[in-house]
Amino acid sequence: MKTLVWVEHDGATVKDATLAVVTAAAQLGEVHLLVAGQGVDAVAAEAAKIAGVGKVHVADDAAYAHALAENVAPLIVQLMGDHDAFLAPATTNGKNIAPRVAALLDVMQISDILSVESEDTFTRPIYAGNAIATVQSKDAKKVITVRGTAFAKAATQGGTGTIEAVATTGDLGVSTYVGSEIAKSERPELTSAKIIVSGGRALGSGDKFHELIDPLADKLGAGVGASRAAVDAGYAPNDYQVGQTGKIVAPEVYVAVGISGAIQHLAGMKDSKTIIAINKDEDAPIFQVADIGLVGDLFKILPELTGKL
Amino acid sequence: MKVLVPVKRVLDYNVKPRVKADGTGVDLANVKMSMNPFDEIAVEEAIRLKDKGVTEIVVVSIGEQKSQETLRTALAMGADRAILVVSEDRVEPLGVAKLLKAIVDEEKPDLVILGKQAIDDDNNQTGQMLAGLLGVGQATFASKVELASDSVTVTREVDGGSETETLKLPAIVTVDLRLNEPRYASLPNIMKAKSKPMAQKTPADFGVDVSPRLTTLKVVEPAKRSAGVKVADVDELVAKLKTMGVSK
């Protein structure tokens, strides 16, 4: 099988999520990449070095500058004449583009796969991760999004991919990028952080959230996450949210502070290697999945913990 | 201006799903079903757009007869009429998108607003597929929608922050959690909804083949985590962290 992987990038470097997709794609066959964007020579050169990569298709055009699905999907469809499967990371960009590709190819997408069982059979979570389904596709071509935390990342060095330019499919002319507001953070990105400290509603305010969570995260070199309740209350920005509707993470250590552990939150973090819960309610559901639990007042515990680390 | 809002009947989000012992799926017998929470947000947004030039809201559901209840809920919230496409078999997002395309071709709405994903299959596909089939613009994960006479400007929740796009109408928008707070239907509105029109169709009426492309071989429970330990105080927690190599 020949697979085509959509490379997620920020215009300068390949994003981590793509590396896990390359690993999944390699389990299906020969791995080709697509780098689409404007002025992406550096990204293409970096992509060609990823271990196991054959060809790197490069589509350099203003129409692809902001990864608008309307313009990128026809480009992918054009390349799918020569490929048997299309894979993208299950990030917001991947989730935006891949189903449009699937519809244009008249195939059913397989979302957020956890494993490749064979060329046509995959596992994926349903019902907020409360069940794992094994699904077999009858479609001639496969369109798949890959859960980044479920596959090891391919090495960024050692590959000898060949770079090849692709003809542009132009601008469909139905959508225009206006602008974006990307939060600047010195901390590790949530989905690739080895340690995450996550705060819930029990923190009581945005000020307390930053006053208590941030120093602990800094001590541990951790990323900062939040429950939906904390985000809804305005304690933390939207993109901090871990859960079924936010980010799916699986760090080495996940520290849940003042988070009760609703099923929608657990869906986003229960594959973490070690879960540590700090909560004053000893019956909180979070303790059912926590490896290490500490029952007590987080306003006392957190400063003490940060001080002793 | 006409808005179409597809809604789905799903297992209520507060219910813990139980995997059937024979591995064929999740047990949906005698459990509470509700409107998919993201679809409630989509219906709410359509209603809020009524003072921005929206004159008619049509809600659509595809599924078993009981999906009538879901449509009545949407009508009670403020939608004007409903279409139920009856299929007792599960229809995949590709089939749903094809049926919705057929309905869009008939109804010619200016805007279709969907939830970003259904909380049962967690697919996050239907809106994007519909946009692809129609060849129109799509704005997924909307946290803000500004409607003008011939375009819609949408702020989207993306990894790392937000992004804004403008789409030409007709267009497809899928909504994220924080777009709005859906209203509760009042008792008088629930009564009124009973007399609002609801058309019944079948996939065959639209000449759409909805046979599934994916076969579910089995459904299992995720691996259980082994029981953890509780520590008594911060010193014990710090000691544990040190043995794990998390802190020096």
XYZ file of N, CA and C in Angstrom, chain A residues 8 15 66 68-70 90-93 95-97 99-100 102-104 106-112 121 124-139 172-184 189 195 219-220 228 231-232 238-239 241 244-247 252-253 255 263-264 269-276 278 282 287-295 300-302 304-305 308-309, chain B residues 10-17 19 25-26 28 38 41 92-95 97-98 116-126 128-141 143 153 156-171 176-178 181 212-223 225-235 237-238 240-242 244-248:
600
model
N 1.537 18.450 9.084
C 1.116 19.664 9.779
C 2.363 20.467 10.133
N 5.245 19.878 12.696
C 4.716 19.712 14.052
C 4.805 18.243 14.471
N -2.845 28.961 4.723
C -3.445 28.834 6.054
C -4.181 27.514 6.228
N -6.490 26.067 4.630
C -7.945 26.069 4.472
C -8.368 24.756 3.808
N -9.304 24.051 4.451
C -9.726 22.735 3.964
C -10.260 22.803 2.537
N -10.950 23.916 2.218
C -11.570 24.050 0.895
C -10.524 23.970 -0.215
N -5.023 13.677 14.164
C -6.339 14.076 14.675
C -6.204 15.354 15.502
N -5.607 16.368 14.880
C -5.522 17.706 15.471
C -6.660 18.531 14.882
N -6.819 19.785 15.307
C -7.940 20.561 14.739
C -7.788 20.699 13.226
N -6.563 20.879 12.742
C -6.360 20.983 11.290
C -6.662 19.673 10.573
N -8.555 17.201 11.590
C -9.988 16.911 11.680
C -10.790 17.792 10.729
N -10.267 18.964 10.431
C -10.951 19.892 9.535
C -10.824 19.433 8.080
N -9.643 18.958 7.713
C -9.357 18.653 6.309
C -9.796 17.240 5.893
N -12.064 14.808 6.645
C -13.409 14.371 6.225
C -13.829 14.976 4.889
N -13.341 16.172 4.594
C -13.668 16.786 3.296
C -13.029 15.957 2.179
N -12.345 12.747 2.403
C -13.087 11.476 2.356
C -14.358 11.626 1.514
N -15.089 12.722 1.751
C -16.339 12.921 1.003
C -16.062 13.065 -0.485
N -14.999 13.800 -0.837
C -14.669 14.004 -2.253
C -14.255 12.685 -2.908
N -15.545 9.847 -1.909
C -16.674 8.963 -1.628
C -16.263 7.753 -0.778
N -15.521 8.032 0.278
C -15.185 6.960 1.229
C -15.525 7.432 2.641
N -15.682 6.476 3.541
C -15.993 6.774 4.936
C -14.668 6.900 5.691
N -14.522 8.019 6.410
C -13.288 8.208 7.182
C -13.273 7.358 8.455
N -12.081 6.956 8.852
C -11.914 6.288 10.147
C -11.191 7.298 11.041
N -11.911 7.789 12.071
C -11.411 8.895 12.886
C -10.598 8.423 14.079
N -9.482 9.119 14.326
C -8.789 9.047 15.615
C -8.326 7.623 15.967
N -8.241 -2.771 8.826
C -8.872 -2.885 10.143
C -8.116 -2.053 11.181
N -10.527 2.239 17.299
C -10.761 3.654 17.599
C -11.689 3.774 18.806
N -11.540 4.864 19.569
C -12.396 5.035 20.743
C -13.749 5.621 20.369
N -14.797 5.184 21.054
C -16.124 5.777 20.896
C -16.666 6.092 22.294
N -17.757 6.839 22.363
C -18.370 7.199 23.654
C -17.330 7.739 24.632
N -16.633 8.785 24.229
C -15.659 9.457 25.093
C -14.626 8.484 25.649
N -14.241 7.508 24.834
C -13.191 6.588 25.258
C -13.674 5.507 26.208
N -15.007 5.426 26.405
C -15.549 4.389 27.287
C -15.699 3.049 26.583
N -15.465 3.022 25.279
C -15.493 1.773 24.524
C -14.493 1.899 23.375
N -13.911 0.768 23.009
C -12.966 0.746 21.901
C -13.560 -0.143 20.813
N -13.754 0.425 19.635
C -14.348 -0.335 18.529
C -13.257 -0.771 17.556
N -13.384 -2.003 17.074
C -12.521 -2.472 15.986
C -13.349 -2.400 14.714
N -12.899 -1.600 13.745
C -13.684 -1.414 12.531
C -12.891 -1.823 11.294
N -13.647 -2.391 10.348
C -13.044 -2.836 9.093
C -13.653 -2.003 7.970
N -12.807 -1.471 7.096
C -13.293 -0.618 6.020
C -13.419 -1.391 4.720
N -14.554 -1.168 4.041
C -14.778 -1.807 2.737
C -14.327 -0.903 1.604
N -13.970 0.338 1.932
C -13.621 1.295 0.883
C -12.282 0.952 0.226
N -10.315 27.729 -4.244
C -11.719 27.426 -4.553
C -12.571 28.704 -4.483
N -12.069 29.689 -3.740
C -12.740 30.987 -3.721
C -13.994 31.062 -2.873
N -14.161 30.152 -1.915
C -15.350 30.207 -1.063
C -15.030 30.635 0.366
N -13.729 30.646 0.701
C -13.372 30.975 2.079
C -12.121 31.845 2.097
N -12.044 32.722 3.090
C -10.898 33.617 3.221
C -10.406 33.585 4.659
N -9.106 33.449 4.818
C -8.503 33.504 6.142
C -8.445 34.966 6.569
N -8.897 35.258 7.770
C -8.895 36.639 8.255
C -7.734 36.878 9.218
N -7.559 35.990 10.166
C -6.467 36.178 11.118
C -6.535 35.135 12.205
N -5.525 35.139 13.072
C -5.568 34.185 14.172
C -4.944 34.777 15.414
N -5.336 34.225 16.527
C -4.754 34.625 17.805
C -4.211 33.368 18.449
N -2.913 33.193 18.362
C -2.309 32.007 18.929
C -1.630 32.415 20.240
N -1.991 31.716 21.304
C -1.439 32.051 22.617
C 0.056 31.738 22.646
N 0.829 32.695 23.144
C 2.279 32.489 23.248
C 2.560 31.812 24.586
N 4.252 22.262 24.764
C 2.927 22.120 24.167
C 2.204 20.954 24.832
N 5.119 15.925 31.163
C 4.407 16.115 32.431
C 3.365 17.215 32.218
N 8.249 24.275 38.093
C 9.174 23.422 38.857
C 9.373 22.076 38.165
N 8.278 21.544 37.597
C 8.320 20.207 36.983
C 8.639 20.265 35.489
N -12.839 21.352 31.761
C -13.811 22.211 31.084
C -14.381 23.248 32.041
N -12.124 26.141 32.394
C -12.104 26.952 31.174
C -13.401 27.757 31.063
N -14.532 27.090 31.307
C -15.826 27.781 31.234
C -15.907 28.922 32.234
N -9.308 28.587 26.408
C -9.962 27.408 25.814
C -9.006 26.299 25.422
N -7.847 26.685 24.856
C -6.988 25.648 24.294
C -6.216 24.899 25.392
N -7.955 23.182 27.496
C -8.906 22.154 27.930
C -8.514 20.735 27.518
N -12.785 15.078 26.191
C -13.426 14.595 24.958
C -13.518 15.706 23.920
N -13.822 16.912 24.373
C -13.999 18.003 23.429
C -12.795 18.937 23.384
N -11.787 18.656 24.179
C -10.572 19.446 24.142
C -9.428 18.607 23.607
N -8.293 18.677 24.267
C -7.139 17.920 23.796
C -7.067 16.548 24.452
N 3.706 11.241 30.579
C 4.255 10.318 31.576
C 3.531 10.526 32.916
N 3.377 11.796 33.256
C 2.723 12.120 34.530
C 1.662 13.193 34.311
N -0.898 15.483 36.550
C -1.277 15.895 37.896
C -2.604 16.650 37.821
N -16.548 11.993 33.170
C -16.126 11.088 32.095
C -15.567 11.849 30.895
N -16.101 13.051 30.651
C -15.599 13.822 29.510
C -14.155 14.275 29.732
N -7.438 12.129 29.252
C -6.176 11.933 29.965
C -5.973 10.555 30.584
N -6.945 9.642 30.402
C -6.807 8.403 31.163
C -5.776 7.435 30.601
N -5.149 7.783 29.486
C -4.045 6.967 28.997
C -2.691 7.499 29.459
N -2.705 8.473 30.356
C -1.453 8.965 30.939
C -0.802 7.814 31.706
N 0.545 7.805 31.717
C 1.236 6.686 32.356
C 0.967 6.686 33.868
N 1.204 7.796 34.502
C 0.902 7.912 35.931
C -0.016 9.102 36.148
N -1.102 8.858 36.883
C -2.031 9.945 37.181
C -1.956 10.255 38.680
N -1.750 11.514 38.984
C -1.710 11.954 40.379
C -2.890 12.891 40.596
N -5.025 15.412 43.264
C -5.092 16.158 44.518
C -6.482 16.750 44.595
N -12.706 12.925 48.967
C -12.095 11.603 48.788
C -12.949 10.658 47.947
N -10.193 9.751 41.748
C -9.385 8.815 42.534
C -9.506 7.369 42.028
N -10.566 7.103 41.231
C -10.713 5.747 40.679
C -9.716 5.462 39.555
N -9.164 6.515 38.964
C -8.179 6.285 37.897
C -6.774 6.731 38.325
N -6.684 7.389 39.481
C -5.390 7.936 39.918
C -4.483 6.843 40.462
N -3.205 6.904 40.105
C -2.220 5.977 40.661
C -1.798 6.432 42.052
N -1.706 7.744 42.190
C -1.355 8.313 43.483
C -2.379 9.389 43.810
N -2.986 9.280 44.977
C -3.986 10.271 45.359
C -3.601 10.940 46.665
N -3.920 12.222 46.755
C -3.712 12.935 48.009
C -4.991 13.713 48.294
N -5.637 13.366 49.423
C -6.877 14.027 49.798
C -6.541 15.221 50.680
N -3.569 24.604 50.456
C -2.450 24.355 51.374
C -1.413 23.461 50.709
N -1.922 22.436 49.987
C -1.028 21.404 49.433
C -0.118 21.966 48.339
N -0.688 22.739 47.417
C 0.106 23.170 46.268
C 1.320 24.020 46.637
N 2.930 24.050 49.408
C 3.852 23.172 50.125
C 4.592 22.265 49.137
N 3.819 21.696 48.199
C 4.405 20.789 47.213
C 5.428 21.533 46.347
N 8.599 22.161 48.212
C 9.436 21.005 48.557
C 10.063 20.312 47.356
N 9.690 20.723 46.161
C 10.247 20.063 44.963
C 11.600 20.674 44.583
N -28.734 10.881 20.805
C -27.609 10.067 21.318
C -27.846 9.704 22.773
N -27.039 8.781 23.273
C -27.036 8.442 24.693
C -26.753 9.721 25.480
N -27.551 9.984 26.507
C -27.369 11.202 27.295
C -25.936 11.291 27.820
N -25.378 12.508 27.779
C -23.950 12.642 28.099
C -23.596 12.342 29.555
N -24.632 12.335 30.421
C -24.365 12.018 31.831
C -24.361 10.529 32.133
N -24.809 9.737 31.141
C -24.926 8.294 31.375
C -23.594 7.630 31.053
N -23.132 6.778 31.956
C -21.893 6.041 31.699
C -22.214 4.882 30.762
N -21.600 4.861 29.567
C -21.932 3.809 28.600
C -21.493 2.429 29.098
N -20.616 -1.383 27.841
C -20.324 -2.199 26.663
C -21.038 -3.540 26.825
N -21.483 -3.968 20.792
C -21.690 -2.516 20.853
C -21.953 -2.058 22.264
N -22.503 -0.838 22.359
C -22.844 -0.265 23.660
C -24.334 -0.478 23.881
N -27.886 0.224 24.526
C -28.723 1.416 24.459
C -30.170 1.120 24.859
N -23.759 19.187 21.341
C -23.268 20.158 20.354
C -24.401 20.617 19.425
N -26.360 23.396 20.896
C -25.662 24.670 20.697
C -25.920 25.188 19.281
N -23.953 6.038 8.733
C -22.630 6.620 8.975
C -22.580 8.086 8.518
N -21.594 8.848 9.010
C -21.482 10.253 8.599
C -21.511 10.466 7.086
N -20.896 9.583 6.298
C -20.907 9.764 4.844
C -22.334 9.690 4.313
N -23.109 8.706 4.814
C -24.513 8.569 4.407
C -25.333 9.758 4.868
N -24.201 12.769 5.446
C -23.805 13.930 4.644
C -24.492 13.897 3.278
N -24.625 12.697 2.693
C -25.286 12.596 1.384
C -26.775 12.929 1.478
N -20.080 20.010 16.262
C -18.771 19.618 15.726
C -18.578 18.101 15.759
N -19.228 17.432 16.708
C -19.147 15.968 16.732
C -20.305 15.446 17.553
N -20.665 14.172 17.300
C -21.668 13.512 18.124
C -20.911 12.766 19.215
N -21.464 12.806 20.434
C -20.712 12.239 21.558
C -20.824 10.717 21.657
N -21.490 10.084 20.677
C -21.509 8.614 20.689
C -20.383 8.054 19.805
N -20.397 8.415 18.520
C -19.364 7.902 17.623
C -18.080 8.730 17.654
N -18.152 9.951 18.207
C -16.991 10.844 18.292
C -16.263 10.993 16.957
N -17.013 11.027 15.855
C -16.375 11.035 14.530
C -15.845 12.398 14.093
N -16.669 13.453 14.315
C -16.271 14.780 13.868
C -16.027 14.811 12.347
N -17.040 14.424 11.587
C -16.889 14.319 10.130
C -18.026 14.963 9.335
N -19.269 14.853 9.837
C -20.441 15.108 8.997
C -20.437 16.497 8.348
N -17.965 18.588 7.714
C -16.909 18.723 6.715
C -17.278 17.957 5.440
N -17.854 16.744 5.618
C -18.238 15.940 4.452
C -19.323 16.646 3.635
N -20.306 17.208 4.351
C -21.391 17.912 3.674
C -20.832 19.098 2.871
N -19.927 19.844 3.480
C -19.324 20.996 2.794
C -18.580 20.532 1.542
N -17.880 19.410 1.663
C -17.144 18.869 0.519
C -18.080 18.461 -0.607
N -19.167 17.765 -0.253
C -20.123 17.307 -1.264
C -20.800 18.487 -1.966
N -21.035 19.564 -1.197
C -21.703 20.736 -1.777
C -20.721 21.674 -2.479
N -19.423 21.510 -2.190
C -18.415 22.403 -2.773
C -18.489 23.816 -2.200
N -18.938 23.915 -0.937
C -19.040 25.237 -0.305
C -18.035 25.347 0.837
N -17.939 26.549 1.423
C -16.995 26.781 2.498
C -17.436 26.125 3.797
N -16.457 25.800 4.646
C -16.738 25.191 5.939
C -15.956 25.929 7.020
N -16.620 26.162 8.146
C -15.921 26.716 9.305
C -16.240 25.802 10.479
N -15.237 25.028 10.890
C -15.454 24.046 11.944
C -15.073 24.621 13.300
N -15.594 24.035 14.364
C -15.253 24.370 15.760
C -15.527 25.850 16.063
N -16.566 29.291 17.621
C -16.827 29.862 18.941
C -17.468 31.234 18.823
N -18.793 35.301 9.022
C -17.439 35.346 9.572
C -17.431 34.562 10.874
N -12.894 30.363 15.026
C -12.801 28.925 15.264
C -11.813 28.621 16.381
N -12.142 27.609 17.176
C -11.198 27.157 18.198
C -10.224 26.182 17.553
N -8.944 26.563 17.516
C -7.928 25.683 16.942
C -6.862 25.413 17.991
N -6.015 24.407 17.748
C -4.939 24.099 18.684
C -4.098 25.355 18.878
N -3.914 25.755 20.109
C -3.060 26.904 20.380
C -3.778 28.241 20.456
N -5.046 28.301 20.054
C -5.740 29.582 20.130
C -6.978 29.622 19.265
N -7.158 30.718 18.526
C -8.330 30.816 17.668
C -7.955 31.399 16.313
N -8.845 31.179 15.348
C -8.592 31.588 13.977
C -9.902 32.115 13.408
N -9.828 33.141 12.560
C -11.055 33.699 11.996
C -11.056 33.541 10.475
N -12.201 33.134 9.953
C -12.366 32.956 8.510
C -13.675 33.583 8.074
N -13.712 34.037 6.827
C -14.973 34.505 6.238
C -15.351 33.563 5.102
N -16.602 33.121 5.118
C -17.094 32.219 4.080
C -18.196 32.901 3.285
N -18.215 32.604 1.978
C -19.342 33.042 1.148
C -20.537 32.160 1.468
N -21.731 32.737 1.453
C -22.931 31.917 1.625
C -23.330 31.332 0.275
N -23.911 30.141 0.235
C -24.184 29.252 1.364
C -22.902 28.640 1.937
N -22.977 28.306 3.235
C -21.797 27.780 3.906
C -22.200 26.827 5.017
N -18.616 24.647 18.329
C -17.893 24.140 19.484
C -18.655 24.495 20.756
N -18.163 23.942 21.864
C -18.821 24.092 23.162
C -19.138 25.510 23.573
N -18.180 26.412 23.340
C -18.281 27.711 23.970
C -18.971 28.766 23.111
N -24.822 29.316 25.285
C -25.456 28.515 26.338
C -26.870 28.203 25.851
N -23.600 0.930 4.984
C -22.350 1.279 5.676
C -21.101 0.805 4.941
N -20.043 1.596 5.077
C -18.746 1.272 4.493
C -17.839 0.630 5.533
N -18.153 0.860 6.797
C -17.329 0.294 7.858
C -18.124 -0.799 8.563
N -17.452 -1.885 8.898
C -18.078 -2.945 9.673
C -17.447 -2.928 11.058
N -18.294 -2.882 12.081
C -17.755 -2.950 13.433
C -17.569 -4.419 13.792
N -16.322 -4.836 13.947
C -16.034 -6.239 14.233
C -16.284 -6.547 15.702
N -15.875 -5.621 16.562
C -16.173 -5.806 17.983
C -16.021 -4.495 18.740
N -16.668 -4.452 19.887
C -16.565 -3.292 20.772
C -16.211 -3.819 22.160
N -15.133 -3.311 22.701
C -14.696 -3.793 24.021
C -14.529 -2.617 24.978
N -14.456 -2.946 26.249
C -14.161 -1.909 27.233
C -12.685 -1.575 27.162
N -12.322 -0.321 27.429
C -10.894 -0.005 27.446
C -10.209 -0.711 28.617
N -8.900 -0.882 28.507
C -8.151 -1.538 29.566
C -8.372 -0.787 30.879
N -7.470 0.570 34.551
C -6.253 0.966 35.263
C -6.204 0.211 36.573
N -5.001 -0.175 36.980
C -4.899 -0.887 38.245
C -5.068 0.110 39.391
N -5.552 -0.405 40.506
C -5.883 0.457 41.639
C -4.657 1.219 42.124
N -4.847 2.463 42.463
C -3.745 3.292 42.918
C -3.631 3.311 44.432
N -2.721 4.126 44.898
C -2.538 4.258 46.348
C -2.839 5.704 46.749
N -3.218 5.866 47.999
C -3.390 7.218 48.520
C -2.199 7.530 49.427
N -1.659 8.707 49.297
C -0.567 9.124 50.182
C -1.143 10.039 51.256
N -0.460 10.088 52.391
C -1.015 10.802 53.535
C -0.723 12.293 53.493
N 0.451 12.652 52.993
C 0.795 14.076 53.014
C 1.732 14.435 51.866
N 2.085 15.699 51.808
C 2.906 16.214 50.723
C 4.284 15.556 50.705
N 4.872 15.305 51.905
C 6.202 14.687 51.955
C 6.206 13.325 51.260
N 4.133 12.375 48.940
C 3.945 12.608 47.504
C 5.276 13.010 46.849
N 6.003 13.895 47.531
C 7.296 14.334 47.004
C 8.243 13.136 46.890
N 7.430 10.023 46.433
C 6.972 9.219 45.283
C 7.458 9.841 43.969
N 7.308 11.158 43.865
C 7.729 11.851 42.647
C 9.227 11.660 42.427
N 9.988 11.665 43.528
C 11.436 11.490 43.398
C 11.783 10.091 42.924
N 9.981 8.272 41.097
C 9.579 8.182 39.688
C 10.525 8.961 38.780
N 11.402 9.737 39.393
C 12.341 10.520 38.586
C 11.725 11.783 38.025
N 10.558 12.163 38.546
C 9.898 13.370 38.062
C 10.602 14.608 38.596
N 11.068 14.501 39.856
C 11.783 15.646 40.394
C 13.102 15.180 40.996
N 14.054 16.111 40.993
C 15.385 15.721 41.454
C 15.451 15.678 42.976
